[in-house]
Coordinates of C-alpha atoms and ligand atoms in Angstrom, one line a residue:
X1 CA 114.5 117.4 102.6
X2 CA 118.1 117.1 103.6
X3 CA 120.1 115.2 100.9
X4 CA 119.7 111.4 101.3
X5 CA 118.4 111.7 104.8
X6 CA 115.0 110.4 106.0
X7 CA 112.4 113.0 106.7
X8 CA 112.6 114.3 110.2
X9 CA 109.0 115.7 110.0
X10 CA 107.8 112.1 109.2
X11 CA 108.9 111.0 112.7
X12 CA 107.4 114.1 114.3
X13 CA 104.0 113.7 112.7
X14 CA 103.9 110.0 113.7
X15 CA 104.8 111.0 117.3
X16 CA 101.7 113.4 117.3
X17 CA 99.5 110.6 116.2
X18 CA 100.9 108.4 118.9
X19 CA 100.3 111.1 121.5
X20 CA 96.7 111.3 120.3
X21 CA 96.3 107.6 121.2
X22 CA 97.5 108.3 124.7
X23 CA 96.0 111.7 125.5
X24 CA 92.7 112.1 123.6
X25 CA 89.4 110.6 124.4
X26 CA 87.5 110.0 122.2
X27 CA 90.1 109.4 119.5
X28 CA 89.5 110.9 116.1
X29 CA 91.9 108.4 114.6
X30 CA 92.0 105.1 116.3
X31 CA 95.4 103.7 115.3
X32 CA 96.6 100.6 117.2
X33 CA 99.9 100.7 115.4
X34 CA 100.7 104.4 116.1
X35 CA 102.7 103.7 119.2
X36 CA 104.7 100.9 117.7
X37 CA 105.7 102.6 114.4
X38 CA 107.5 105.4 116.3
X39 CA 110.1 102.9 117.5
X40 CA 110.6 101.2 120.9
X41 CA 112.5 104.0 122.6
X42 CA 110.2 106.8 121.6
X43 CA 107.2 104.7 122.5
X44 CA 108.4 104.0 126.1
X45 CA 109.4 107.7 126.5
X46 CA 105.9 108.8 125.4
X47 CA 104.2 106.2 127.6
X48 CA 106.2 107.5 130.5
X49 CA 105.2 111.1 129.9
X50 CA 102.9 111.8 126.9
X51 CA 102.9 115.5 127.6
X52 CA 106.6 115.9 127.1
X53 CA 106.1 116.0 123.3
X54 CA 103.3 118.5 123.5
X55 CA 105.3 121.4 124.9
X56 CA 104.1 124.4 123.0
X57 CA 100.7 126.1 122.8
X58 CA 100.4 125.1 119.2
X59 CA 100.9 121.4 119.9
X60 CA 97.3 120.3 120.6
X61 CA 96.1 122.1 117.4
X62 CA 98.8 120.2 115.3
X63 CA 98.0 116.9 116.9
X64 CA 94.3 117.4 116.2
X65 CA 95.0 118.3 112.6
X66 CA 97.2 115.3 112.0
X67 CA 94.6 112.9 113.5
X68 CA 91.8 114.6 111.5
X69 CA 93.5 114.6 108.1
X70 CA 94.3 110.9 108.3
X71 CA 90.8 110.1 109.5
X72 CA 89.3 112.2 106.7
X73 CA 91.5 110.4 104.1
X74 CA 90.5 107.0 105.5
X75 CA 86.8 107.9 105.6
X76 CA 87.0 109.0 101.9
X77 CA 88.9 105.8 101.0
X78 CA 86.0 103.7 102.5
X79 CA 83.6 105.7 100.2
X80 CA 85.9 105.1 97.2
X81 CA 85.9 101.4 97.9
X82 CA 82.2 101.5 97.6
X83 CA 82.6 103.0 94.2
X84 CA 84.7 100.0 93.2
X85 CA 88.2 101.6 93.7
X86 CA 90.8 98.9 94.5
X87 CA 94.1 100.8 94.5
X88 CA 95.2 103.1 97.3
X89 CA 98.3 105.2 96.8
X90 CA 99.7 106.9 99.9
X91 CA 101.9 109.7 98.6
X92 CA 104.7 110.8 100.9
X93 CA 103.7 108.0 103.3
X94 CA 106.2 108.6 106.0
X95 CA 105.2 106.5 109.0
X96 CA 101.6 106.2 107.9
X97 CA 100.3 102.9 109.4
X98 CA 97.2 102.2 107.2
X99 CA 98.7 99.3 105.4
X100 CA 99.5 97.5 108.7
X101 CA 96.0 97.8 110.1
X102 CA 94.0 97.7 106.9
X103 CA 90.4 97.6 108.0
X104 CA 89.3 96.3 104.5
X105 CA 91.3 93.1 104.3
X106 CA 88.7 91.2 102.3
X107 CA 88.1 94.0 99.7
X108 CA 91.0 93.2 97.4
X109 CA 92.5 96.6 98.0
X110 CA 96.1 97.1 96.9
X111 CA 98.2 99.7 98.7
X112 CA 101.1 101.6 97.3
X113 CA 103.3 103.5 99.7
X114 CA 105.2 106.2 97.7
X115 CA 107.9 108.1 99.5
X116 CA 111.3 109.7 99.1
X117 CA 113.8 106.8 98.8
X118 CA 115.7 107.8 102.0
X119 CA 112.5 108.0 104.1
X120 CA 111.1 104.8 102.7
X121 CA 114.4 102.8 103.4
X122 CA 114.3 104.2 107.0
X123 CA 110.6 103.1 107.4
X124 CA 111.4 99.6 106.1
X125 CA 114.2 99.3 108.7
X126 CA 111.8 100.6 111.4
X127 CA 109.2 98.0 110.4
X128 CA 111.8 95.2 110.6
X129 CA 113.0 96.5 114.0
X130 CA 109.4 96.4 115.4
X131 CA 108.8 93.0 113.8
X132 CA 106.2 94.0 111.2
X133 CA 106.3 92.1 107.9
X134 CA 104.8 94.2 105.2
X135 CA 101.6 92.6 104.0
X136 CA 101.3 91.0 100.6
X137 CA 98.9 93.6 99.4
X138 CA 101.4 96.5 99.9
X139 CA 104.0 97.7 97.4
X140 CA 106.7 100.2 98.2
X141 CA 107.4 102.8 95.5
X142 CA 110.5 104.9 96.2
X143 CA 110.0 108.2 94.3
X144 CA 111.5 111.6 94.8
X145 CA 108.7 113.9 93.5
X146 CA 111.2 116.6 92.6
X147 CA 113.2 114.3 90.3
X148 CA 110.9 111.5 89.0
X149 CA 107.4 111.7 87.8
X150 CA 104.7 109.8 89.7
X151 CA 103.6 108.1 86.5
X152 CA 107.0 106.7 85.9
X153 CA 107.6 105.6 89.5
X154 CA 104.2 104.1 90.0
X155 CA 104.3 102.2 86.7
X156 CA 107.5 100.5 87.7
X157 CA 105.9 99.5 91.0
X158 CA 103.0 97.7 89.2
X159 CA 100.3 100.4 89.5
X160 CA 97.6 100.0 86.9
X161 CA 96.6 103.4 85.5
X162 CA 93.4 101.9 84.1
X163 CA 92.0 101.0 87.5
X164 CA 90.2 103.4 89.8
X165 CA 92.5 104.7 92.5
X166 CA 92.2 106.6 95.7
X167 CA 95.2 108.8 96.7
X168 CA 96.0 110.4 100.0
X169 CA 98.7 113.1 100.3
X170 CA 99.0 114.2 103.9
X171 CA 101.5 116.7 105.2
X172 CA 103.5 116.7 102.0
X173 CA 102.4 119.6 99.7
X174 CA 104.1 122.4 101.8
X175 CA 107.5 120.7 101.3
X176 CA 107.3 120.6 97.5
X177 CA 107.5 123.3 94.8
X178 CA 104.2 124.6 93.5
X179 CA 105.0 123.1 90.0
X180 CA 105.5 119.6 91.5
X181 CA 102.3 119.8 93.5
X182 CA 100.3 120.9 90.4
X183 CA 101.9 118.2 88.2
X184 CA 101.0 115.5 90.7
X185 CA 97.4 116.7 90.9
X186 CA 97.2 116.7 87.1
X187 CA 98.4 113.1 87.2
X188 CA 95.7 112.2 89.7
X189 CA 93.1 114.0 87.6
X190 CA 94.0 111.7 84.7
X191 CA 93.0 108.6 86.7
X192 CA 89.7 106.8 85.8
X193 CA 86.4 108.2 86.8
X194 CA 85.6 107.4 90.4
X195 CA 89.2 108.0 91.5
X196 CA 89.9 110.6 94.1
X197 CA 92.3 112.3 96.4
X198 CA 92.5 113.8 99.9
X199 CA 95.4 116.2 100.6
X200 CA 96.1 119.0 103.0
X201 CA 97.8 122.3 102.3
X202 CA 99.0 125.4 104.0
X203 CA 97.1 128.7 103.4
X204 CA 99.0 131.4 101.6
X205 CA 100.5 133.7 104.3
X206 CA 99.0 136.8 102.5
X207 CA 95.6 135.5 103.5
X208 CA 96.4 135.1 107.2
X209 CA 95.5 137.5 110.1
X210 CA 98.4 138.9 112.1
X211 CA 97.8 136.3 114.9
X212 CA 97.7 133.5 112.4
X213 CA 100.7 134.8 110.7
X214 CA 102.7 134.6 113.9
X215 CA 101.7 130.9 114.3
X216 CA 102.7 130.4 110.7
X217 CA 106.1 132.0 111.2
X218 CA 106.7 129.8 114.3
X219 CA 105.9 126.6 112.4
X220 CA 107.7 127.6 109.3
X221 CA 110.8 128.3 111.3
X222 CA 110.6 124.9 113.0
X223 CA 110.4 122.9 109.8
X224 CA 113.1 124.9 108.2
X225 CA 115.4 124.1 111.2
X226 CA 114.6 120.5 110.6
X227 CA 115.9 121.0 107.0
X228 CA 112.5 120.7 105.4
X229 CA 111.4 124.3 104.6
X230 CA 107.8 125.0 103.5
X231 CA 107.7 126.0 99.8
X232 CA 104.1 125.8 98.5
X233 CA 101.1 127.6 99.9
X234 CA 97.6 128.0 98.4
X235 CA 94.6 130.2 98.2
X236 CA 91.6 127.8 98.6
X237 CA 89.5 129.6 96.0
X238 CA 92.2 129.5 93.4
X239 CA 93.2 126.0 94.2
X240 CA 89.6 124.8 93.8
X241 CA 89.4 126.6 90.4
X242 CA 92.7 124.9 89.3
X243 CA 91.5 121.5 90.4
X244 CA 88.2 121.9 88.4
X245 CA 90.2 123.0 85.3
X246 CA 92.4 119.9 85.6
X247 CA 89.2 117.7 85.2
X248 CA 88.2 116.9 88.8
X249 CA 84.3 116.8 88.7
X250 CA 83.8 117.2 92.4
X251 CA 86.0 119.4 94.6
X252 CA 85.4 120.3 98.3
X253 CA 87.6 122.4 100.4
X254 CA 87.4 121.6 104.1
X255 CA 88.5 124.4 106.3
X256 CA 89.0 124.4 110.1
X257 CA 85.3 125.2 110.8
X258 CA 84.2 122.2 108.9
X259 CA 86.9 119.9 110.3
X260 CA 86.0 120.9 113.8
X261 CA 82.3 120.4 113.1
X262 CA 83.0 117.0 111.5
X263 CA 85.4 115.5 114.0
X264 CA 85.7 117.6 117.2
X265 CA 82.1 118.5 118.0
X266 CA 80.9 118.4 121.6
X267 CA 84.2 117.3 123.1
X268 CA 84.8 117.9 126.7
X269 CA 88.6 118.4 126.3
X270 CA 88.2 121.2 123.8
X271 CA 90.6 119.6 121.3
X272 CA 90.2 121.2 117.9
X273 CA 92.3 122.2 114.8
X274 CA 93.8 125.6 114.2
X275 CA 93.4 127.7 111.0
X276 CA 96.7 127.4 109.0
X277 CA 95.9 124.4 107.0
X278 CA 92.9 123.0 105.0
X279 CA 92.0 119.6 103.7
X280 CA 91.0 119.2 100.0
X281 CA 88.8 116.4 98.7
X282 CA 88.7 116.0 94.9
X283 CA 87.0 113.3 92.8
X284 CA 87.5 112.5 89.1
Ligands
LIG1 C1 105.5 115.6 107.3 S1 105.9 114.1 106.6 C2 104.3 113.4 106.4 C3 104.3 111.9 106.3 C4 102.9 111.2 106.2 N1 102.2 111.5 105.1 C5 102.2 111.4 107.5 O1 101.2 112.1 107.5 O2 102.6 110.8 108.5 C6 106.4 114.5 104.9 C7 106.6 113.4 104.0 O3 106.9 113.9 102.7 C8 107.9 113.2 102.1 N2 108.6 114.0 101.1 C9 109.1 115.3 101.2 N3 109.7 115.7 100.1 C10 109.5 114.6 99.2 C11 110.0 114.4 97.9 N4 110.6 115.4 97.2 N5 109.7 113.2 97.3 C12 109.0 112.3 98.0 N6 108.6 112.4 99.2 C13 108.8 113.6 99.8 C14 108.8 112.8 103.2 O4 109.7 111.7 102.9 C15 107.8 112.5 104.3 O5 107.5 111.2 104.3

């Protein structure tokens, strides 16, 4: 990320979720806050012409993936609540809206939004601007993953390491160093039994076909131009092996075939995800 600047990709991802609300039927992620969180100006521009933000052939695939990974994380969170988990940590939250439309208000769930301090300060200004008071069961934890450990940052925010916790980490791992990604996953693996995580990651370019490689190059160029170059890529087989050796008892890699079967089956509009990224589920 650019020094002390809020993440530009956080706004872009939120725009895609907002476009999903306007263009796609049925919705994979039903998010009544998605259009408000992008800010008043962007929301009216999108409402006037939802297609303007979807200008490239890759756009529908990205939009589909962003809706699906959030849906997958929230489906897994619901299962974790059934196991007694009562803490939800959203890592690199960006303009994630879960805390402002929490569908489990009676469950005693405490939400921690962890993000780079610059992005988090910007989100809090945005919330004020759109008239959203952060709910009492939400705590903001400003943490730069590259300079502060998650353990340290979460402890000072009041996180209880002895309680089962569900973590989501969406659209963040590519922007960090491999060492930081692994250290964060080791921290999650040390949470009590029943805890879990859903995160997404970009496939190592060496595993891609030439056609996939050209999509990869186009996207990598775009995020680098936004000042947030991709750094970490993974081989699904090796990543699953590493997660098991960290102590996760259940690990499931969800590739594009599975995501499309889970969330995009029998659609009339043909919306589906592409093949550059996977979602990983892991449970302690
Ligand atoms: C592409 S956005 C995804 C945001 C959100 N998870 C979503 O799906 O809408 C990437 C997020 O990673 C965060 N991020 C990137 N580098 C970070 C770092 N070193 N420490 C903390 N957060 C970081 C950014 O602030 C941003 O919120």
